[in-house]
Amino acid sequence: MDKKAIISSLQLSQEDLLKAGCFDTNQIVKIIEAALVSFKKGEIIFPDKTVQIFDKKTQSRINCLPSTLLREKVCGVKWVSVFPQNPALYNKQNLSAVILLSNIRDGFPLTIMDGTFISNIRTAGIGSVAAKYLAKKDSKVIGFIGSGEQAKMHLITMLSVRPSLKECRVASLNPKNEEKFIREMQVIFPGVLFQGTKSDLGKAVIGADIVITATSAQLPLLKKKWLKEGVFYCHVGGYEDEFSVALACNKIVCDDWQIVKHRTQTLSLMYKKGILKDQDVYANLVEIVSGKKQGRQNPMEKIYFNSVGLSYLDIAIANWMYQKCLKASLGKEIIFQKEMIFSRPDIRRFIKS
Ligand SMILES: NC(=O)c1ccc[n+]([C@@H]2O[C@H](COP(=O)([O-])OP(=O)(O)OC[C@H]3O[C@@H](n4cnc5c(N)ncnc54)[C@H](O)[C@@H]3O)[C@@H](O)[C@H]2O)c1
């Protein structure tokens, strides 16, 4: 058999990623910072994503997001489904994803892997990179509107950069989900004081040092009057805060404003209505990470962070996880092709016409 003809891939499940030690929030912060700088240096190809929306009202969609890490010689794609009605209709999670990586030496596939965990940890990871530079160092209280997968992952990554957090409040559409959030998170963080609010959104965030909205709503849920001086607000979902929230903030920082402004998040809507201008956005996160601009400058600043989601970060994280799994000999090899099709002596019997 000609080994060079084999096309195979390493299949990596979420279980493999966990066993390989990939749930490492400190490492995720480092990878995200390095990838942001690498993109700025032109070392990453990042084409537009392809979006297929199946329901305009619910925004149920499947997106195809490619990018290439030129230095690492890896090209990848995330295939991600977002079905916001899933929890209510099927008692299933909203987001599911797979990631495919190929090398760019001969273009052959390297791995096909779980992308749900990667996608969630990437979103929460960039939020925590932002918090590292923009949240008060002595932040004590974190408040969530939304208690889903993103909210939980954000709590984990936020605590890794702000271990001073002692209290977590949460408000959700359905109080049962607040209870689930608390049940699941209390096991991980027994030292944190958790408080549900029976869907009282204000109660969750008034007086909080870090506020996170991670909802599937398209409503101005977060009110300006609830935010105290010195707050770090991390916006994860779509339209979920009053326009006056951003206007009241001293700094607005994005993962990438040029991308954010053309989407459908609160800041994007404000930009399209002419309420927010390019010059109102203080920085892209990479400018702060690389030291070009300062992060938080005093304890009174209210700072707004919006991430739209940069899929080259998913690919950078996926590549690191793939390497870790390889080293740990985890995963299952799947063979797509054993020999080139016309090298098969028996090929004639498979041809129908
Ligand atoms: N910025 C990014 O890069 C990025 C990446 C992934 C997901 N997201 C977005 O983050 C959001 C959350 O994702 P998820 O996976 O956690 O979803 P999820 O379905 O697990 O959770 C959604 C949460 O929103 C809450 N919610 C919905 N309507 C509400 C309302 N009116 N009032 C209060 N709470 C309400 C629900 O109770 C639930 O807790 C989604 O909008 C998703 O598209 C953003």
Short mmCIF file of C-alpha atoms and ligand atoms in Angstrom, two decimals:
data_model
loop_
_atom_site.label_atom_id
_atom_site.label_comp_id
_atom_site.label_asym_id
_atom_site.label_seq_id
_atom_site.Cartn_x
_atom_site.Cartn_y
_atom_site.Cartn_z
CA MET A 1 0.00 0.00 0.00
CA ASP A 2 1.21 3.49 -0.85
CA LYS A 3 1.20 5.27 2.52
CA LYS A 4 1.36 8.64 0.79
CA ALA A 5 -2.09 8.01 -0.63
CA ILE A 6 -3.72 7.74 2.79
CA ILE A 7 -5.99 10.62 3.72
CA SER A 8 -6.82 10.43 7.39
CA SER A 9 -7.63 12.65 10.30
CA LEU A 10 -7.60 12.55 14.07
CA GLN A 11 -11.10 12.60 15.49
CA LEU A 12 -11.13 14.50 18.79
CA SER A 13 -14.15 14.52 21.07
CA GLN A 14 -14.81 16.94 23.89
CA GLU A 15 -13.84 14.12 26.24
CA ASP A 16 -10.41 13.92 24.56
CA LEU A 17 -9.92 17.68 24.89
CA LEU A 18 -10.78 17.56 28.59
CA LYS A 19 -8.52 14.54 29.22
CA ALA A 20 -5.62 16.29 27.45
CA GLY A 21 -5.85 19.21 29.91
CA CYS A 22 -7.29 21.74 27.45
CA PHE A 23 -9.68 23.35 29.96
CA ASP A 24 -6.84 25.66 30.99
CA THR A 25 -8.14 29.21 31.21
CA ASN A 26 -4.72 30.80 31.81
CA GLN A 27 -3.38 29.17 28.67
CA ILE A 28 -6.46 30.26 26.68
CA VAL A 29 -5.80 33.88 27.71
CA LYS A 30 -2.20 33.56 26.43
CA ILE A 31 -3.27 32.00 23.13
CA ILE A 32 -5.88 34.69 22.51
CA GLU A 33 -3.43 37.50 23.25
CA ALA A 34 -0.80 35.98 20.95
CA ALA A 35 -3.32 35.42 18.14
CA LEU A 36 -4.64 38.99 18.35
CA VAL A 37 -1.07 40.29 17.94
CA SER A 38 -0.33 37.77 15.18
CA PHE A 39 -3.40 38.92 13.21
CA LYS A 40 -2.31 42.55 13.59
CA LYS A 41 1.09 41.59 12.13
CA GLY A 42 -0.57 40.06 9.05
CA GLU A 43 0.24 36.47 9.99
CA ILE A 44 -3.35 35.26 9.75
CA ILE A 45 -5.66 34.97 6.75
CA PHE A 46 -9.18 35.79 7.89
CA PRO A 47 -11.82 35.71 5.12
CA ASP A 48 -15.46 36.68 5.62
CA LYS A 49 -17.71 34.11 7.17
CA THR A 50 -20.54 32.52 5.24
CA VAL A 51 -23.88 32.82 6.98
CA GLN A 52 -27.02 30.84 6.23
CA ILE A 53 -30.03 32.05 8.22
CA PHE A 54 -33.01 29.70 8.27
CA ASP A 55 -35.40 31.80 10.33
CA LYS A 56 -35.18 35.60 10.30
CA LYS A 57 -37.14 35.99 13.52
CA THR A 58 -35.20 33.53 15.66
CA GLN A 59 -31.93 33.99 13.73
CA SER A 60 -31.45 30.21 13.61
CA ARG A 61 -28.34 29.84 11.49
CA ILE A 62 -25.31 27.82 10.48
CA ASN A 63 -22.11 29.74 9.88
CA CYS A 64 -18.93 28.63 8.15
CA LEU A 65 -15.87 30.47 9.47
CA PRO A 66 -12.45 29.82 7.89
CA SER A 67 -9.00 31.19 8.74
CA THR A 68 -5.33 30.30 8.36
CA LEU A 69 -2.48 30.61 10.83
CA LEU A 70 0.40 31.23 8.42
CA ARG A 71 3.18 30.87 11.01
CA GLU A 72 1.77 27.62 12.34
CA LYS A 73 0.97 26.46 8.78
CA VAL A 74 -2.55 25.46 9.73
CA CYS A 75 -5.80 26.26 7.96
CA GLY A 76 -9.07 25.64 9.75
CA VAL A 77 -12.77 26.09 9.57
CA LYS A 78 -15.43 26.25 12.25
CA TRP A 79 -18.87 25.00 11.27
CA VAL A 80 -21.18 26.42 13.91
CA SER A 81 -24.93 26.18 14.41
CA VAL A 82 -26.78 28.75 16.49
CA PHE A 83 -30.39 27.78 17.19
CA PRO A 84 -31.65 30.11 19.95
CA GLN A 85 -34.96 28.25 20.25
CA ASN A 86 -33.27 24.93 21.08
CA PRO A 87 -33.46 25.26 24.90
CA ALA A 88 -37.19 26.15 24.86
CA LEU A 89 -38.27 23.79 22.06
CA TYR A 90 -36.08 20.73 22.54
CA ASN A 91 -34.38 21.18 25.91
CA LYS A 92 -31.12 21.19 23.95
CA GLN A 93 -28.25 23.66 23.92
CA ASN A 94 -28.31 26.61 21.54
CA LEU A 95 -24.87 26.30 19.99
CA SER A 96 -23.08 23.28 18.49
CA ALA A 97 -19.92 23.29 16.42
CA VAL A 98 -17.22 21.20 14.79
CA ILE A 99 -13.77 22.35 13.71
CA LEU A 100 -11.66 20.95 10.90
CA LEU A 101 -7.91 21.68 10.66
CA SER A 102 -5.64 20.99 7.68
CA ASN A 103 -1.93 21.56 7.25
CA ILE A 104 -0.85 23.94 4.51
CA ARG A 105 2.23 21.97 3.43
CA ASP A 106 0.30 19.35 1.43
CA GLY A 107 -3.20 20.51 2.41
CA PHE A 108 -4.16 17.18 3.98
CA PRO A 109 -6.55 17.18 6.95
CA LEU A 110 -5.14 16.98 10.46
CA THR A 111 -8.14 16.72 12.71
CA ILE A 112 -11.88 16.93 12.93
CA MET A 113 -12.76 17.97 16.43
CA ASP A 114 -15.43 19.15 18.81
CA GLY A 115 -15.91 22.89 18.31
CA THR A 116 -18.64 23.53 20.88
CA PHE A 117 -16.27 23.65 23.84
CA ILE A 118 -13.70 25.62 21.81
CA SER A 119 -16.27 28.14 20.65
CA ASN A 120 -17.58 28.72 24.16
CA ILE A 121 -14.17 28.98 25.78
CA ARG A 122 -12.97 31.32 23.03
CA THR A 123 -15.88 33.73 23.59
CA ALA A 124 -15.44 33.69 27.35
CA GLY A 125 -11.66 33.76 26.90
CA ILE A 126 -11.64 37.04 25.00
CA GLY A 127 -14.01 38.49 27.61
CA SER A 128 -11.50 37.57 30.28
CA VAL A 129 -8.59 39.04 28.28
CA ALA A 130 -10.62 42.27 28.21
CA ALA A 131 -11.34 41.99 31.95
CA LYS A 132 -7.61 41.50 32.64
CA TYR A 133 -6.91 45.00 31.27
CA LEU A 134 -10.21 46.75 31.85
CA ALA A 135 -11.86 45.47 35.05
CA LYS A 136 -10.89 46.80 38.47
CA LYS A 137 -8.19 44.62 40.03
CA ASP A 138 -10.16 44.31 43.29
CA SER A 139 -13.51 43.44 41.62
CA LYS A 140 -15.68 41.62 44.17
CA VAL A 141 -19.13 41.22 42.62
CA ILE A 142 -20.03 39.83 39.20
CA GLY A 143 -23.58 40.06 37.87
CA PHE A 144 -25.05 38.12 34.96
CA ILE A 145 -28.09 38.69 32.80
CA GLY A 146 -28.48 35.32 31.09
CA SER A 147 -27.59 32.02 32.71
CA GLY A 148 -26.80 29.86 29.66
CA GLU A 149 -23.61 28.22 28.41
CA GLN A 150 -21.87 31.53 27.72
CA ALA A 151 -22.68 32.90 31.16
CA LYS A 152 -21.23 29.80 32.85
CA MET A 153 -18.07 29.79 30.77
CA HIS A 154 -17.62 33.53 31.40
CA LEU A 155 -17.80 32.98 35.15
CA ILE A 156 -14.99 30.44 34.89
CA THR A 157 -12.69 32.57 32.76
CA MET A 158 -13.47 35.79 34.68
CA LEU A 159 -12.53 34.13 37.97
CA SER A 160 -9.20 33.10 36.50
CA VAL A 161 -8.24 36.74 35.78
CA ARG A 162 -10.08 38.28 38.76
CA PRO A 163 -9.76 35.77 41.63
CA SER A 164 -10.85 38.63 43.94
CA LEU A 165 -14.47 37.95 42.88
CA LYS A 166 -16.43 36.72 45.90
CA GLU A 167 -20.07 37.12 44.91
CA CYS A 168 -21.99 36.11 41.79
CA ARG A 169 -25.56 37.17 41.05
CA VAL A 170 -27.58 35.88 38.16
CA ALA A 171 -30.86 36.77 36.43
CA SER A 172 -32.46 34.79 33.66
CA LEU A 173 -35.74 34.62 31.80
CA ASN A 174 -36.64 31.50 33.73
CA PRO A 175 -35.68 31.28 37.44
CA LYS A 176 -35.22 27.51 37.04
CA ASN A 177 -32.24 28.23 34.81
CA GLU A 178 -30.77 30.54 37.47
CA GLU A 179 -31.01 27.62 39.90
CA LYS A 180 -29.29 25.33 37.38
CA PHE A 181 -26.54 27.90 36.85
CA ILE A 182 -25.99 28.14 40.61
CA ARG A 183 -26.12 24.36 41.11
CA GLU A 184 -23.51 23.75 38.40
CA MET A 185 -21.22 26.66 39.27
CA GLN A 186 -21.34 26.18 43.06
CA VAL A 187 -19.69 22.78 42.65
CA ILE A 188 -16.77 24.40 40.82
CA PHE A 189 -16.51 27.48 43.05
CA PRO A 190 -17.63 26.54 46.57
CA GLY A 191 -16.02 29.72 47.96
CA VAL A 192 -18.18 32.07 45.88
CA LEU A 193 -21.48 33.38 47.25
CA PHE A 194 -24.17 32.77 44.61
CA GLN A 195 -27.48 34.57 44.46
CA GLY A 196 -30.42 33.98 42.14
CA THR A 197 -32.83 36.86 41.54
CA LYS A 198 -36.04 35.25 40.25
CA SER A 199 -35.62 37.09 36.95
CA ASP A 200 -35.04 40.50 38.59
CA LEU A 201 -32.42 41.77 36.14
CA GLY A 202 -31.64 44.93 38.10
CA LYS A 203 -30.98 42.95 41.27
CA ALA A 204 -28.38 40.89 39.45
CA VAL A 205 -26.30 43.82 38.27
CA ILE A 206 -26.85 46.86 40.52
CA GLY A 207 -23.61 47.47 42.39
CA ALA A 208 -21.68 44.77 40.48
CA ASP A 209 -18.04 45.47 39.52
CA ILE A 210 -18.30 43.22 36.47
CA VAL A 211 -21.55 42.95 34.53
CA ILE A 212 -22.10 40.40 31.78
CA THR A 213 -25.06 40.13 29.44
CA ALA A 214 -25.14 36.82 27.58
CA THR A 215 -28.69 36.34 26.37
CA SER A 216 -30.51 35.25 23.27
CA ALA A 217 -32.91 38.21 23.66
CA GLN A 218 -33.10 41.08 21.20
CA LEU A 219 -34.22 43.64 23.80
CA PRO A 220 -32.65 46.51 25.77
CA LEU A 221 -32.47 44.45 28.97
CA LEU A 222 -29.56 46.20 30.68
CA LYS A 223 -30.35 49.71 31.95
CA LYS A 224 -27.83 52.53 32.28
CA LYS A 225 -29.11 53.43 35.75
CA TRP A 226 -28.05 50.02 37.11
CA LEU A 227 -24.34 50.47 36.37
CA LYS A 228 -22.09 51.86 39.06
CA GLU A 229 -18.91 53.91 38.65
CA GLY A 230 -15.94 51.71 37.83
CA VAL A 231 -17.99 48.94 36.24
CA PHE A 232 -16.58 46.69 33.53
CA TYR A 233 -19.43 45.65 31.24
CA CYS A 234 -18.89 42.68 28.94
CA HIS A 235 -21.51 42.42 26.19
CA VAL A 236 -21.73 38.93 24.67
CA GLY A 237 -25.09 38.60 22.89
CA GLY A 238 -26.87 40.69 20.26
CA TYR A 239 -29.07 43.64 21.18
CA GLU A 240 -29.39 43.38 24.95
CA ASP A 241 -28.66 46.81 26.48
CA GLU A 242 -30.07 50.33 26.25
CA PHE A 243 -28.17 52.63 23.88
CA SER A 244 -27.56 54.92 26.86
CA VAL A 245 -25.34 52.24 28.46
CA ALA A 246 -22.61 52.67 25.84
CA LEU A 247 -23.09 56.43 25.79
CA ALA A 248 -22.52 56.57 29.56
CA CYS A 249 -19.27 54.60 29.39
CA ASN A 250 -15.88 56.34 29.42
CA LYS A 251 -14.34 53.75 27.14
CA ILE A 252 -15.78 51.44 24.51
CA VAL A 253 -13.48 48.60 23.49
CA CYS A 254 -14.20 45.91 20.88
CA ASP A 255 -12.52 42.74 19.75
CA ASP A 256 -12.64 44.29 16.25
CA TRP A 257 -14.73 47.42 15.70
CA GLN A 258 -14.55 47.20 11.89
CA ILE A 259 -16.38 43.88 12.11
CA VAL A 260 -18.66 44.79 15.02
CA LYS A 261 -20.05 47.87 13.29
CA HIS A 262 -21.53 45.88 10.40
CA ARG A 263 -23.26 43.30 12.59
CA THR A 264 -26.45 43.41 14.65
CA GLN A 265 -25.25 43.99 18.19
CA THR A 266 -26.22 47.04 20.26
CA LEU A 267 -23.13 49.01 19.15
CA SER A 268 -23.76 48.05 15.52
CA LEU A 269 -27.37 49.28 15.73
CA MET A 270 -26.16 52.54 17.28
CA TYR A 271 -23.58 52.96 14.50
CA LYS A 272 -26.17 52.35 11.79
CA LYS A 273 -28.49 54.93 13.38
CA GLY A 274 -25.65 57.48 13.56
CA ILE A 275 -25.69 57.51 17.38
CA LEU A 276 -22.18 56.07 17.59
CA LYS A 277 -19.24 57.16 15.43
CA ASP A 278 -15.89 55.51 14.73
CA GLN A 279 -14.14 58.00 17.01
CA ASP A 280 -16.39 57.05 19.95
CA VAL A 281 -14.74 53.63 20.09
CA TYR A 282 -11.60 53.88 22.24
CA ALA A 283 -9.72 50.82 20.98
CA ASN A 284 -9.64 47.33 19.61
CA LEU A 285 -8.48 44.95 22.32
CA VAL A 286 -5.20 44.20 20.53
CA GLU A 287 -4.12 47.84 20.92
CA ILE A 288 -4.40 47.45 24.68
CA VAL A 289 -2.87 43.97 24.80
CA SER A 290 0.14 45.19 22.78
CA GLY A 291 0.58 48.27 25.01
CA LYS A 292 -0.25 50.79 22.28
CA LYS A 293 -3.16 52.12 24.32
CA GLN A 294 -3.80 52.05 28.04
CA GLY A 295 -6.45 49.84 29.61
CA ARG A 296 -8.26 51.01 32.73
CA GLN A 297 -6.73 54.29 33.93
CA ASN A 298 -8.71 54.89 37.13
CA PRO A 299 -11.18 53.08 39.42
CA MET A 300 -14.10 55.31 38.40
CA GLU A 301 -14.11 54.59 34.66
CA LYS A 302 -17.09 52.74 33.25
CA ILE A 303 -15.83 50.49 30.47
CA TYR A 304 -17.84 48.70 27.80
CA PHE A 305 -16.41 45.66 26.02
CA ASN A 306 -18.10 44.10 22.99
CA SER A 307 -16.93 40.95 21.32
CA VAL A 308 -18.41 39.97 18.00
CA GLY A 309 -16.40 36.74 17.79
CA LEU A 310 -13.17 36.35 15.81
CA SER A 311 -13.01 32.85 14.46
CA TYR A 312 -9.24 32.90 13.90
CA LEU A 313 -9.09 32.74 17.70
CA ASP A 314 -11.11 29.49 17.57
CA ILE A 315 -8.60 28.10 15.08
CA ALA A 316 -5.62 29.19 17.21
CA ILE A 317 -7.17 27.53 20.27
CA ALA A 318 -8.12 24.44 18.24
CA ASN A 319 -4.55 24.09 16.96
CA TRP A 320 -3.13 24.27 20.49
CA MET A 321 -5.68 21.68 21.68
CA TYR A 322 -4.89 19.41 18.72
CA GLN A 323 -1.17 19.53 19.59
CA LYS A 324 -1.94 18.71 23.22
CA CYS A 325 -4.08 15.72 22.23
CA LEU A 326 -1.37 14.48 19.84
CA LYS A 327 1.20 14.59 22.65
CA ALA A 328 -1.18 12.71 24.94
CA SER A 329 -1.96 10.13 22.19
CA LEU A 330 -5.67 10.87 22.46
CA GLY A 331 -8.30 10.66 19.73
CA LYS A 332 -9.21 8.14 17.09
CA GLU A 333 -7.78 7.99 13.61
CA ILE A 334 -10.35 8.06 10.84
CA ILE A 335 -9.27 7.04 7.38
CA PHE A 336 -11.06 8.75 4.50
CA GLN A 337 -8.92 7.24 1.71
CA LYS A 338 -6.59 4.23 1.80
CA GLU A 339 -5.40 4.43 -1.77
CA MET A 340 -5.99 6.68 -4.74
CA ILE A 341 -9.23 5.68 -6.40
CA PHE A 342 -7.84 4.54 -9.77
CA SER A 343 -4.97 2.63 -8.13
CA ARG A 344 -7.55 0.14 -6.88
CA PRO A 345 -7.42 -3.03 -8.98
CA ASP A 346 -11.15 -3.59 -8.26
CA ILE A 347 -12.40 -0.10 -9.13
CA ARG A 348 -14.31 -1.31 -12.22
CA ARG A 349 -16.92 -3.15 -10.11
CA PHE A 350 -17.93 0.04 -8.26
CA ILE A 351 -18.67 2.04 -11.41
CA LYS A 352 -22.37 1.93 -12.20
CA SER A 353 -22.61 3.46 -15.64
N1 LIG B 1 -19.89 37.43 20.95
C1 LIG B 1 -19.59 36.20 20.61
O1 LIG B 1 -18.50 35.91 20.13
C2 LIG B 1 -20.60 35.11 20.86
C3 LIG B 1 -20.21 33.76 20.74
C4 LIG B 1 -21.13 32.77 21.05
C5 LIG B 1 -22.41 33.13 21.42
N2 LIG B 1 -22.77 34.45 21.47
C6 LIG B 1 -24.13 34.85 21.86
O2 LIG B 1 -24.24 34.79 23.26
C7 LIG B 1 -25.61 34.67 23.61
C8 LIG B 1 -25.77 33.60 24.68
O3 LIG B 1 -25.38 32.35 24.16
P1 LIG B 1 -25.58 31.00 25.00
O4 LIG B 1 -24.93 29.91 24.24
O5 LIG B 1 -25.23 31.24 26.42
O6 LIG B 1 -27.16 30.84 24.88
P2 LIG B 1 -28.15 30.06 25.84
O7 LIG B 1 -29.36 29.76 25.04
O8 LIG B 1 -27.43 28.96 26.54
O9 LIG B 1 -28.53 31.15 26.96
C9 LIG B 1 -29.32 32.27 26.65
C10 LIG B 1 -29.74 32.93 27.95
O10 LIG B 1 -30.46 34.11 27.62
C11 LIG B 1 -31.48 34.25 28.58
N3 LIG B 1 -32.53 35.13 28.07
C12 LIG B 1 -33.15 35.08 26.87
N4 LIG B 1 -34.09 36.06 26.81
C13 LIG B 1 -34.02 36.74 27.98
C14 LIG B 1 -34.72 37.83 28.53
N5 LIG B 1 -35.68 38.44 27.84
N6 LIG B 1 -34.41 38.23 29.78
C15 LIG B 1 -33.44 37.62 30.49
N7 LIG B 1 -32.72 36.58 30.03
C16 LIG B 1 -33.02 36.14 28.79
C17 LIG B 1 -31.99 32.83 28.77
O11 LIG B 1 -32.72 32.74 29.97
C18 LIG B 1 -30.67 32.06 28.81
O12 LIG B 1 -30.18 32.03 30.13
C19 LIG B 1 -26.35 34.37 22.31
O13 LIG B 1 -26.97 35.56 21.85
C20 LIG B 1 -25.25 33.95 21.36
O14 LIG B 1 -25.57 34.21 20.01
C21 LIG B 1 -21.88 35.42 21.23
#
